[in-house]
PDB file of C-alpha atoms in Angstrom:
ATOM      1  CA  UNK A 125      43.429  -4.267 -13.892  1.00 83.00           C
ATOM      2  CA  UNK A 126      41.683  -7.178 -15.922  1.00 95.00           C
ATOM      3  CA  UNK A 127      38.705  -8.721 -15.547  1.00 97.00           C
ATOM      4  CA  UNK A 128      40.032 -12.051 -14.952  1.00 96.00           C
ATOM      5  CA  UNK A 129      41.701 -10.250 -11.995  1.00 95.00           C
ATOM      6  CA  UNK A 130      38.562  -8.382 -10.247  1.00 95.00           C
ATOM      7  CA  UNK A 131      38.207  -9.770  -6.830  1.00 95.00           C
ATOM      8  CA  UNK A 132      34.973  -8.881  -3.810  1.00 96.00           C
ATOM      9  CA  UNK A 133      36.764  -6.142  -1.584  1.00 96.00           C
ATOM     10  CA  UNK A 134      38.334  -8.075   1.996  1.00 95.00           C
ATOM     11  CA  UNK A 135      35.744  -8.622   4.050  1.00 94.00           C
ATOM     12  CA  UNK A 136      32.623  -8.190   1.818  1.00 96.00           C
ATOM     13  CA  UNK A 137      32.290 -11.710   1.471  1.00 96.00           C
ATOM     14  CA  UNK A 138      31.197 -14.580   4.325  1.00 93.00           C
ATOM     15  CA  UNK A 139      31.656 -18.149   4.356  1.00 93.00           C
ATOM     16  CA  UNK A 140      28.239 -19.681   4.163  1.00 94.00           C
ATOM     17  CA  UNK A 141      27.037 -21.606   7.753  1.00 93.00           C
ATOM     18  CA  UNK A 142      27.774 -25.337   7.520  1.00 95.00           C
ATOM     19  CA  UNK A 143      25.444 -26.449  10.297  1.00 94.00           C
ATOM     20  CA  UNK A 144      25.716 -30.149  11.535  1.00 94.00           C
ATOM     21  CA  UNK A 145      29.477 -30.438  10.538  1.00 95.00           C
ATOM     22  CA  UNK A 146      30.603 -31.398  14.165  1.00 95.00           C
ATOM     23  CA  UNK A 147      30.748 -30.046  17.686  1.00 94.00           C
ATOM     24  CA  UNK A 148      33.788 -27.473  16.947  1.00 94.00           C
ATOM     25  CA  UNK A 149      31.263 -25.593  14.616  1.00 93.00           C
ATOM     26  CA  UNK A 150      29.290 -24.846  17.170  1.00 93.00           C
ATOM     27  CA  UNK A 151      26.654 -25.987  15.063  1.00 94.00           C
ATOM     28  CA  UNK A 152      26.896 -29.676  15.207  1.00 94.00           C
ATOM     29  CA  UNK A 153      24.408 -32.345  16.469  1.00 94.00           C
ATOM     30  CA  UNK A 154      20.764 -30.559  16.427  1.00 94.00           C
ATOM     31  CA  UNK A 155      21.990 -27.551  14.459  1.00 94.00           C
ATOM     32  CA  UNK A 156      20.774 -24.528  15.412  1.00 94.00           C
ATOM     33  CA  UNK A 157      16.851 -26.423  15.544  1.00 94.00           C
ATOM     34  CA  UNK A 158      16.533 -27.449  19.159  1.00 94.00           C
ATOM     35  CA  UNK A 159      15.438 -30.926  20.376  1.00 95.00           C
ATOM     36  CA  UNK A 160      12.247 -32.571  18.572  1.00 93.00           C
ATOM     37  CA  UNK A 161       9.045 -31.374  17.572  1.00 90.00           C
ATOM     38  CA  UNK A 162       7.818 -30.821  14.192  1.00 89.00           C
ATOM     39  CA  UNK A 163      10.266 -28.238  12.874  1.00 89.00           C
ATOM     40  CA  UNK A 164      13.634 -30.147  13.653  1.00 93.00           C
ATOM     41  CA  UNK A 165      12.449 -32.332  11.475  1.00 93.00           C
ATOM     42  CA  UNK A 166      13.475 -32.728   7.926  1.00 93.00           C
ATOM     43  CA  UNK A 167      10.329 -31.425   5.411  1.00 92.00           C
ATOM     44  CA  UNK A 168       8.721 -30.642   9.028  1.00 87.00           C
ATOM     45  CA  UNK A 169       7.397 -26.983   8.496  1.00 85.00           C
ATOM     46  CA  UNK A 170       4.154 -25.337   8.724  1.00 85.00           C
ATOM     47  CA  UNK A 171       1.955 -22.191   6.800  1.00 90.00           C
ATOM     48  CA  UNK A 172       2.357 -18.995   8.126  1.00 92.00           C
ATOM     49  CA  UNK A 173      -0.054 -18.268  11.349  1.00 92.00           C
ATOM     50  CA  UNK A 174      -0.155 -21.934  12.346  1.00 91.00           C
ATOM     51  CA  UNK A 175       0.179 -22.585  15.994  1.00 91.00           C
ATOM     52  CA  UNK A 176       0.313 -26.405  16.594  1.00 87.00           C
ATOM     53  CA  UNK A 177      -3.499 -26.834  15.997  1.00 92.00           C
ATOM     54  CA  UNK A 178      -4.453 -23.913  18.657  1.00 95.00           C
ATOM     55  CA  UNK A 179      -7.381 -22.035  17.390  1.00 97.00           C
ATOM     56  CA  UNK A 180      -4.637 -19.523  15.590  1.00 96.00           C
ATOM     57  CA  UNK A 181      -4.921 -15.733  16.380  1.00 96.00           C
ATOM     58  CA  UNK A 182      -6.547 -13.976  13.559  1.00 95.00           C
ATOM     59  CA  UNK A 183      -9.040 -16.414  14.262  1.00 96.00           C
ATOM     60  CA  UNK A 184      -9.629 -16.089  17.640  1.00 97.00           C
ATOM     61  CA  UNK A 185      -9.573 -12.015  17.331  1.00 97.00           C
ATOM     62  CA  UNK A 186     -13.602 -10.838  16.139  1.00 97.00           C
ATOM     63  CA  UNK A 187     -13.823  -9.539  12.734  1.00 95.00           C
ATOM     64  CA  UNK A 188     -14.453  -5.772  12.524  1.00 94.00           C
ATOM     65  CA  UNK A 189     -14.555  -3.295   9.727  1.00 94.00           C
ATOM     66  CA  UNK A 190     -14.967  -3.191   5.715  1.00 94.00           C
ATOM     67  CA  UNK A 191     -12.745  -1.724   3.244  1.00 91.00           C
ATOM     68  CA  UNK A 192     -14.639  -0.712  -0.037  1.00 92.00           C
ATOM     69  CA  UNK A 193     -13.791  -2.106  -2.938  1.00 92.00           C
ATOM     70  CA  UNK A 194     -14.944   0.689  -4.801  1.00 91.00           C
ATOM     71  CA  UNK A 195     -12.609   3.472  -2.699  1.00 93.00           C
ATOM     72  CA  UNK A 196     -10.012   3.297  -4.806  1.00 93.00           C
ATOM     73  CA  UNK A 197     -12.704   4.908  -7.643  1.00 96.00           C
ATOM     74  CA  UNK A 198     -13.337   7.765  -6.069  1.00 96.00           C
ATOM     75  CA  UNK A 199     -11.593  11.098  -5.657  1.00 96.00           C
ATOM     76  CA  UNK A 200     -11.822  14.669  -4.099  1.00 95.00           C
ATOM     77  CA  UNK A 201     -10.693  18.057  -4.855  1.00 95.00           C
ATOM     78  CA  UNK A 202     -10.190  20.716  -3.034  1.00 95.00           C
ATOM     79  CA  UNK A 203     -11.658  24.782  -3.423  1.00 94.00           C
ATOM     80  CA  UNK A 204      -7.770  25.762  -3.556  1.00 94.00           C
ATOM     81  CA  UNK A 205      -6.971  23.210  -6.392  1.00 94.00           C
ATOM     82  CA  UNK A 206      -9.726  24.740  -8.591  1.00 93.00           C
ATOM     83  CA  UNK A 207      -8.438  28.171  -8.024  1.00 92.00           C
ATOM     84  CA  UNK A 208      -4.840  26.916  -8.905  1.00 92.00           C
ATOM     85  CA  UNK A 209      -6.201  24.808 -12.147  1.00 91.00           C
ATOM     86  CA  UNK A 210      -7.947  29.012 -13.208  1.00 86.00           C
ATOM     87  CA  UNK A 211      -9.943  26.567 -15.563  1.00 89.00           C
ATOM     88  CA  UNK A 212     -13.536  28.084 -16.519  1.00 91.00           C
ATOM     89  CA  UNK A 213     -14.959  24.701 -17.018  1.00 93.00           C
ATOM     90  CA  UNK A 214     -13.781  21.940 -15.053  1.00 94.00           C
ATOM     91  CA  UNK A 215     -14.597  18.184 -15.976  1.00 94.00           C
ATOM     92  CA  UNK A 216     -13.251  14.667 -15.280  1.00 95.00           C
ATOM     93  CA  UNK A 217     -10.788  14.376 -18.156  1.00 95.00           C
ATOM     94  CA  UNK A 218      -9.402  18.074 -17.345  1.00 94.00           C
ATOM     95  CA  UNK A 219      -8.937  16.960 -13.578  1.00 95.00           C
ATOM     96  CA  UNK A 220      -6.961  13.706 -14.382  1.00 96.00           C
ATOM     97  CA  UNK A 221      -4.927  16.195 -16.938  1.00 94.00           C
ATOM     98  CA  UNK A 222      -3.866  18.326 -14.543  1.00 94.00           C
ATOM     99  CA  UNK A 223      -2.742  15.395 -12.358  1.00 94.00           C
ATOM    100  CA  UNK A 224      -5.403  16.516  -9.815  1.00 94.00           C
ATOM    101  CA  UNK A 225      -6.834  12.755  -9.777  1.00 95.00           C
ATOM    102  CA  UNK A 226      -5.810  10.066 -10.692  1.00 95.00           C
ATOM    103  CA  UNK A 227      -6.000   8.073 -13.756  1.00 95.00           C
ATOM    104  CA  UNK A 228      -8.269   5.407 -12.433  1.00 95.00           C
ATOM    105  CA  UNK A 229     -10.928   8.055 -10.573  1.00 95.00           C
ATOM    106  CA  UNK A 230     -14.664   7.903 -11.633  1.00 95.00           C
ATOM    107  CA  UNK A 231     -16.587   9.989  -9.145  1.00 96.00           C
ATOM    108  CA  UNK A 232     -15.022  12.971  -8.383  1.00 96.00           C
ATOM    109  CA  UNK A 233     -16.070  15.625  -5.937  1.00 96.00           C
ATOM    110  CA  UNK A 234     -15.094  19.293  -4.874  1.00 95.00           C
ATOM    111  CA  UNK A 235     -14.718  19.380  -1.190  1.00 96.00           C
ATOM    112  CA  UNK A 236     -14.882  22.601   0.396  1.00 95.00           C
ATOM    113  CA  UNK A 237     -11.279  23.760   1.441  1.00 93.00           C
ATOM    114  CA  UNK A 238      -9.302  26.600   0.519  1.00 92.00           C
ATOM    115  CA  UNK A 239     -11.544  29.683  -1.162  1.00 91.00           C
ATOM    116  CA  UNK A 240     -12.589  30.147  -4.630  1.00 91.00           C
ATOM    117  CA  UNK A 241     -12.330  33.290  -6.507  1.00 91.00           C
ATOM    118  CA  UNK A 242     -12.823  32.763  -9.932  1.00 90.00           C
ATOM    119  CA  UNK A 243     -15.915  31.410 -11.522  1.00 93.00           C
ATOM    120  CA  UNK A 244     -15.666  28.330 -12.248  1.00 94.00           C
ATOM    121  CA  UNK A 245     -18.778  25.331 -14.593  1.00 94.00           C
ATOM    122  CA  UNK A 246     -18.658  21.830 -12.920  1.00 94.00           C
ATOM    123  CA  UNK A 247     -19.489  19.751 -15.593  1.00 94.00           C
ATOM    124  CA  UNK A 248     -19.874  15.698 -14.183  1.00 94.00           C
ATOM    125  CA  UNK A 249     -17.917  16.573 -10.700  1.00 94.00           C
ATOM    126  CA  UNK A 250     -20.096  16.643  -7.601  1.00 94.00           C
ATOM    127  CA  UNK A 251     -19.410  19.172  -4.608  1.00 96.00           C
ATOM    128  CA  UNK A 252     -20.510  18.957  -0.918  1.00 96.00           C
ATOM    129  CA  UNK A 253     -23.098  21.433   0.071  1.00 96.00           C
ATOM    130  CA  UNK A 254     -20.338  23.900   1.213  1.00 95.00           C
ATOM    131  CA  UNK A 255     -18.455  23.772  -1.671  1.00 95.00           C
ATOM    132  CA  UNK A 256     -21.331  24.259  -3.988  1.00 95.00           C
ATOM    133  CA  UNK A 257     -22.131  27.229  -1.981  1.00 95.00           C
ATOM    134  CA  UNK A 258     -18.841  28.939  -2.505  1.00 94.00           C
ATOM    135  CA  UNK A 259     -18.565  28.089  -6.057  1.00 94.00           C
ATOM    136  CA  UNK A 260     -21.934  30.117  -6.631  1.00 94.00           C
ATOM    137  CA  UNK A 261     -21.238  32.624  -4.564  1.00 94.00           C
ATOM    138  CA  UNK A 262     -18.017  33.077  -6.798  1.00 93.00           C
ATOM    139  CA  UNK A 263     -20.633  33.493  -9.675  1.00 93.00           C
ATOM    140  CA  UNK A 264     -19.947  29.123 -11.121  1.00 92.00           C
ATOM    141  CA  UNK A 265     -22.290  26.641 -11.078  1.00 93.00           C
ATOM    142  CA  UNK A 266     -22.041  22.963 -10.476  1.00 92.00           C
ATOM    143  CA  UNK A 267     -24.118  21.042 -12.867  1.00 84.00           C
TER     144      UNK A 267
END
């Protein structure tokens, strides 16, 4: 075998479709785009959503919702994950080290799921009032 020689496998490769090339085609005369209006024309084409000038539907649907821009900041961790970590003093940087956040996260906070055994020093995490609970009663403290 040489290079020069190296051919597609029969049957991987397709003719490309020569539209307007005559009735036998089966693609002659309009081909393939119907009978007038805008996009049987040549250059004739329209944005995405467009509907011929009718109010177009994410218009006519009512707004609803908000999406935070700031979400993507925040982060929570979970009772079990702290007694996996078996850290004494957790902070941010040792939470994104462990790959328990992500890199981007800013506010972090322990949620209460799982149990806690160990004691455990929050250091610039929050907890809900549950979780905060259970890490004291494991003898930590959140600060």
């Amino acid at each position: 075998m040489k290079l020069n020689t190296i051919q597609p496998a029969a049957g991987a490769k397709h003719a490309p479709r020569r539209v307007g090339r005559g009735i036998g085609s089966g693609l002659g005369k309009t081909a393939g785009r119907g009978h007038k209006g805008q996009k049987s024309r040549s250059g004739g084409f329209h944005k995405v959503g467009f509907e011929g000038g009718q109010m177009p539907l994410q218009r006519r649907l009512p707004k609803r919702g908000f999406k935070s821009v700031s979400l993507k900041y925040n982060a929570e961790v979970t009772l079990a994950a702290l007694e996996r970590l078996g850290a004494a003093e957790v902070d941010l940087p040792t939470l994104k080290q462990a790959g328990l956040v992500g890199q981007i996260a800013r506010v972090v906070k322990v949620i209460n799921s799982g149990s806690l055994s160990k004691a455990v020093k929050l250091t610039g995490v929050g907890a809900t009032a549950g979780a905060k609970a259970a890490i004291e009663a494991a003898g930590g403290s959140v600060a």
